[in-house]
Amino acid sequence: MADVGLPAIVTILTTLAEVAEPMSENAPLKGIFTPNIVPLDAQGEINEAELRRYVDWLIERGVHGLYPNGSTGEFTRFTAEERRRIIEIIADHAGDRVPILAGAAEANTRETIRACEHYHDLGVRAVAIVAPFYYKLSPAGVYAYFKEIADNSPIDVTLYNIPMFASPIDVPTVQRLAEECPRVAAIKDSSGDLPHMMRMISAVRPVRPDFAFLTGWDAALLPMILLGCDGGTNATSGVVPEITRKLYDLTTSMQLDEARELQYRLLTLFDAMILSSEFPEGFRAALRLRGINTGCGRQPQSDVQQAALGTLSDQLQCLLAGEGFTEEPVGGCPVGDSVDPDQVARIVRTVVGELKKQGIN
Amino acid sequence: MADVGLPAIVTILTTLAEVAEPMSENAPLKGIFTPNIVPLDAQGEINEAELRRYVDWLIERGVHGLYPNGSTGEFTRFTAEERRRIIEIIADHAGDRVPILAGAAEANTRETIRACEHYHDLGVRAVAIVAPFYYKLSPAGVYAYFKEIADNSPIDVTLYNIPMFASPIDVPTVQRLAEECPRVAAIKDSSGDLPHMMRMISAVRPVRPDFAFLTGWDAALLPMILLGCDGGTNATSGVVPEITRKLYDLTTSMQLDEARELQYRLLTLFDAMILSSEFPEGFRAALRLRGINTGCGRQPQSDVQQAALGTLSDQLQCLLAGEGFTEEPVGGCPVGDSVDPDQVARIVRTVVGELKKQGIN
Amino acid sequence: MADVGLPAIVTILTTLAEVAEPMSENAPLKGIFTPNIVPLDAQGEINEAELRRYVDWLIERGVHGLYPNGSTGEFTRFTAEERRRIIEIIADHAGDRVPILAGAAEANTRETIRACEHYHDLGVRAVAIVAPFYYKLSPAGVYAYFKEIADNSPIDVTLYNIPMFASPIDVPTVQRLAEECPRVAAIKDSSGDLPHMMRMISAVRPVRPDFAFLTGWDAALLPMILLGCDGGTNATSGVVPEITRKLYDLTTSMQLDEARELQYRLLTLFDAMILSSEFPEGFRAALRLRGINTGCGRQPQSDVQQAALGTLSDQLQCLLAGEGFTEEPVGGCPVGDSVDPDQVARIVRTVVGELKKQGIN
Amino acid sequence: MADVGLPAIVTILTTLAEVAEPMSENAPLKGIFTPNIVPLDAQGEINEAELRRYVDWLIERGVHGLYPNGSTGEFTRFTAEERRRIIEIIADHAGDRVPILAGAAEANTRETIRACEHYHDLGVRAVAIVAPFYYKLSPAGVYAYFKEIADNSPIDVTLYNIPMFASPIDVPTVQRLAEECPRVAAIKDSSGDLPHMMRMISAVRPVRPDFAFLTGWDAALLPMILLGCDGGTNATSGVVPEITRKLYDLTTSMQLDEARELQYRLLTLFDAMILSSEFPEGFRAALRLRGINTGCGRQPQSDVQQAALGTLSDQLQCLLAGEGFTEEPVGGCPVGDSVDPDQVARIVRTVVGELKKQGIN
């Protein structure tokens, strides 16, 4: 760059920019994309019929798109062949009804690029590629990885940032990739960190108005949308698509009092599914309660874990019954204002203590 | 509890609850409480005159309350005597103009209770007590610590959760303390974790409608307020009280488009002050630019750090000038749409690359 | 168990123990197993000829065994087919010269068990299976995973604990698996945590004297061996097998003064290879200097990273030259007692300062 | 420095070095320094008589020195006045019998320097100063902090690195302080990270042969000493000084078989005291069993914690009885080879399973 003056560069740039600006040719990703669980049969194989039925079920309940081979979809627990098969089934079955964001991370950049090519041929809308995992890469390594893929992909690439599982993608890296790679068209961020999302939006939106920001953290969907996100890839939308979709609609139409109340209810459901078991077993258990025959997951569960999942399933059934999605379990559910003996004991203790202090008792 | 039936307990409870319910007698804390920096003189002693002037400056600019001896106020870097002196000066000078939330953590529960008593005598509204630090305590230990203090404090206690510096206060602990201790009347949470705040609100508000939730994370003030917080203890309000206060007002009056824009601007200021230097040096540097004679902090700064603070100060001056609070520095400021040579080079590289791919070049 | 008295159980146990005790039929793993890098050709494919040459090179230099498809071997960056091919080549080429510990982790337990069967057919000594990664599993989940594999593996299984990359395997889990699964015959621990290793040895050795403990942390090889480990799977042994092997020999023969000095030298080499670049690029660069044509790795390197690797390579060449393994680089190397201007400046500053204090200057 | 050539500097340096080299005038710290707990009376005040008795008890059992106001000594839970009082009592009572390393960290550098001066007047051998805590400082900030203290201290300063509680002190910072500050004469490292200790020794010993390295991690005392440490500040030495001292002696005299066995036994004791309770409650409970009337600590314990401490105390009593230091508790102790029903059940299950596989059953 040393031999060219800055004004000259600006002139060149302006000219070039008119013929080819770094921008995807497609409309930005928008709305709720469901990271679907893959139903398995009794032999642990992909249950294709049930997967197709699940796709219909989701589309009928209003999700804007599908996101197979995400973390909820346990992409790492399938073989490379199975991952391709999953996309083929879903692309075939969804047809033109909803766009598909296909998880495409494979063992290395070459295999990933091949997956991008294949999914492009299948007509999916975009791919999502998680940052390198197992090894924790520096920002420079994360950049180089996505740059090589983006420069060779025939299809829009969504960066997938999930720092609790994979190398983090920091703001300068997102910005640089957005500036340099027209194919990098979106980020899916599952950190749940709202200021981090705002920093990315601040850094990227001015130079790439077509770039989409999707949140993977259901617990903060309302504020994420309100502060500028285009949508979400939310595991709850695979189980209670009615709620996740409605929360999105209420927020984008600024009906915030109802949205707030729904966000609190979604948080309760989300916490029940994500905190009490090995991810994504809670989502699988809840989905079974909604009538999808998920089968068992591939990660073996110990006796202790299976017992815990049984308890969780009853709790989930009560929560889903409260939302009108299922019947209550046989034993019934605790009512909201029921008396918890422990809590009573604590309150009595406190009250008596206070009375004593005040000399009443 | 074994010998008393549940219905009997409920009857007792209902009766008792009528004479003494676990609730603070005061109105909940509300609005923006400023965690003030303490100006020091050339000898490193508390600059009382400037501290009084700073209190006036803050109140004139609309903060709802003051919060001395917080993390921004570097309470750990003062002696116990100095901490008391700081509260005495501020309580005396603020008078009835705004309520004071006084940081009261001392070496152990006995010393802390003594501080609570003293601050109560001074007429402060409530104390804030950070969870035990240095040693990382379990939830049971955190509970026992606050329980002992709350049972012996003559003044409302605000729990202070700042997990990056001190033992975390988890949701069940907040809930239990709120239920058992009428004196525990608020939590100040500086985790910046929005779902965590929502979980606390869900758990505590039904049983303690008088309990206040304050966020210490300026970067998420809008969504925190929107989802139910009563206010904030925000370091930015010590430097740009006009903006933090306005953001609070816009949010509570649901003028969300303007609030969103202001939240993004506040994030830029917050990041500049918090990310590029040893906390709270960035806030001190910015406050000097606003005309408060802060003096130097007590933590020595190496040559490298001092040089970095100089650079930061210029950036801060540009940001503050952009908000109309100061003049630009002598060398001027980069304009928003100015040309960054690095960025140009990257864009040109990209554009040329794209053209090549498309066979144009 | 409720209907059988304890004495009866003990009698049954004693009888049973005589016919089948939970113990591997093989001698424990022992010595230095090299986690080999896989040479690639210009197209990024496995360079079989060079891999075979590298196997000879390692065996000639005294390593006790080979450990393909470990973290150093970048098993995640190869396809399932390539991972099998790597084991086939190495098993074929090593023949009976040294035992092979084959990394066998695949996408799920079924695929992993198939790999165990295949590697058993190839005659490898044992497999090593890393704890589940990407998803972070609880101890119960880690247990269930290894239990299912061990119950179905025809070959000895080495647990592979590397908490910086994968779900941690805690002491009770190791103990339980060792007690319940005769096929679980060893652990490879790369945490570098010496007390953790001692805790495992304390818990397992009394019940499974045949169980082997291998450390993957070269920086602590001497103390690990001294405190009871049977050997190591050490990345340095792929680059300077002469040193790693000698350190093992000196330690096991209790020549500790020489061992200590060698451990310090190995630490210097280890740090240079592991701290200054994306793992395992530093090891690859050093191996090239020893004459193995490694080719480039599959993880793309940015310009910045490539420049850093160039600098590192010169430093490594100096270190290897100091050990007599290579020539010095063209520009020469800094001699140990050479004068570093920065250091001189600092020392002079200090000395002058001291003199001033003492009134001499 | 720009105007002076390197050879000139070297000449100056050599000359200067003869009159004043950066080195402490004292012999290096060496051996086991006990971080003593402070006995409290029923009112929670310092129990001076028992503290004096405890000092005698420790010295009689062979510890090389005393280390009051360390983490085990809960320095943060005493007031500044109490911390001074503790040193005064111990310095007075120990007299010339053993050297004292006095914890001297106060609220800021000025207060800390005053403490250094006071402790120097009392005749203590050196001070130990923990890195700044609560705020997490960068290496530059840690450097500036210690530099200011060291330049103004009349007494040797020991850096205290305990990254789980305070800002970490990295290797370059230790090296720079050792080079620039003659008063910085030692480091106490409680990270338990053996390679980290070796890196510090490699970096500092060549330029400061008088610099002492002390480990605060009892679980690795043997290997730390073997690899070059000068001694330790070990909490176990406050409870079982006989064992910690003997382990030191066996290691320094290279009786490593016995040392290894003792290190494993010390690890069992250490783990029991440190893992099952809030630090340092386990050490306090064990010390009571040895006949020192510690009183209760200042951190309140919840009911749950107190119950857990009761159970722990029985376990500790069994361990201490096993070492011959106490009687067994009234209920007796499990013998090492006793039958644990759970374990039997697991073993039987395994054995039967194996027999089934082999077609025997």
Tab-separated table of C-alpha atoms in Angstrom, chain A residues 42 49 97 100-101 117 124 157 234 242 250 261 270 279 281 295 324:
chain	number	residue	atom	x	y	z
A	42	ALA	CA	-35.274	-47.869	18.590
A	49	ALA	CA	-40.687	-40.415	9.032
A	97	ARG	CA	-42.297	-23.399	2.834
A	100	ILE	CA	-33.222	-23.485	5.957
A	101	LEU	CA	-30.074	-22.520	7.792
A	117	GLU	CA	-21.373	-26.785	-1.816
A	124	VAL	CA	-30.790	-24.187	1.557
A	157	VAL	CA	-22.232	-18.164	5.774
A	234	ASN	CA	-33.900	-20.698	19.811
A	242	GLU	CA	-46.218	-21.037	19.621
A	250	LEU	CA	-45.168	-9.074	20.331
A	261	GLU	CA	-44.893	-11.331	30.630
A	270	PHE	CA	-36.121	-22.526	29.216
A	279	PHE	CA	-28.123	-30.507	27.303
A	281	GLU	CA	-31.966	-33.971	27.208
A	295	GLY	CA	-36.548	-41.676	20.861
A	324	GLY	CA	-52.295	-25.558	27.661
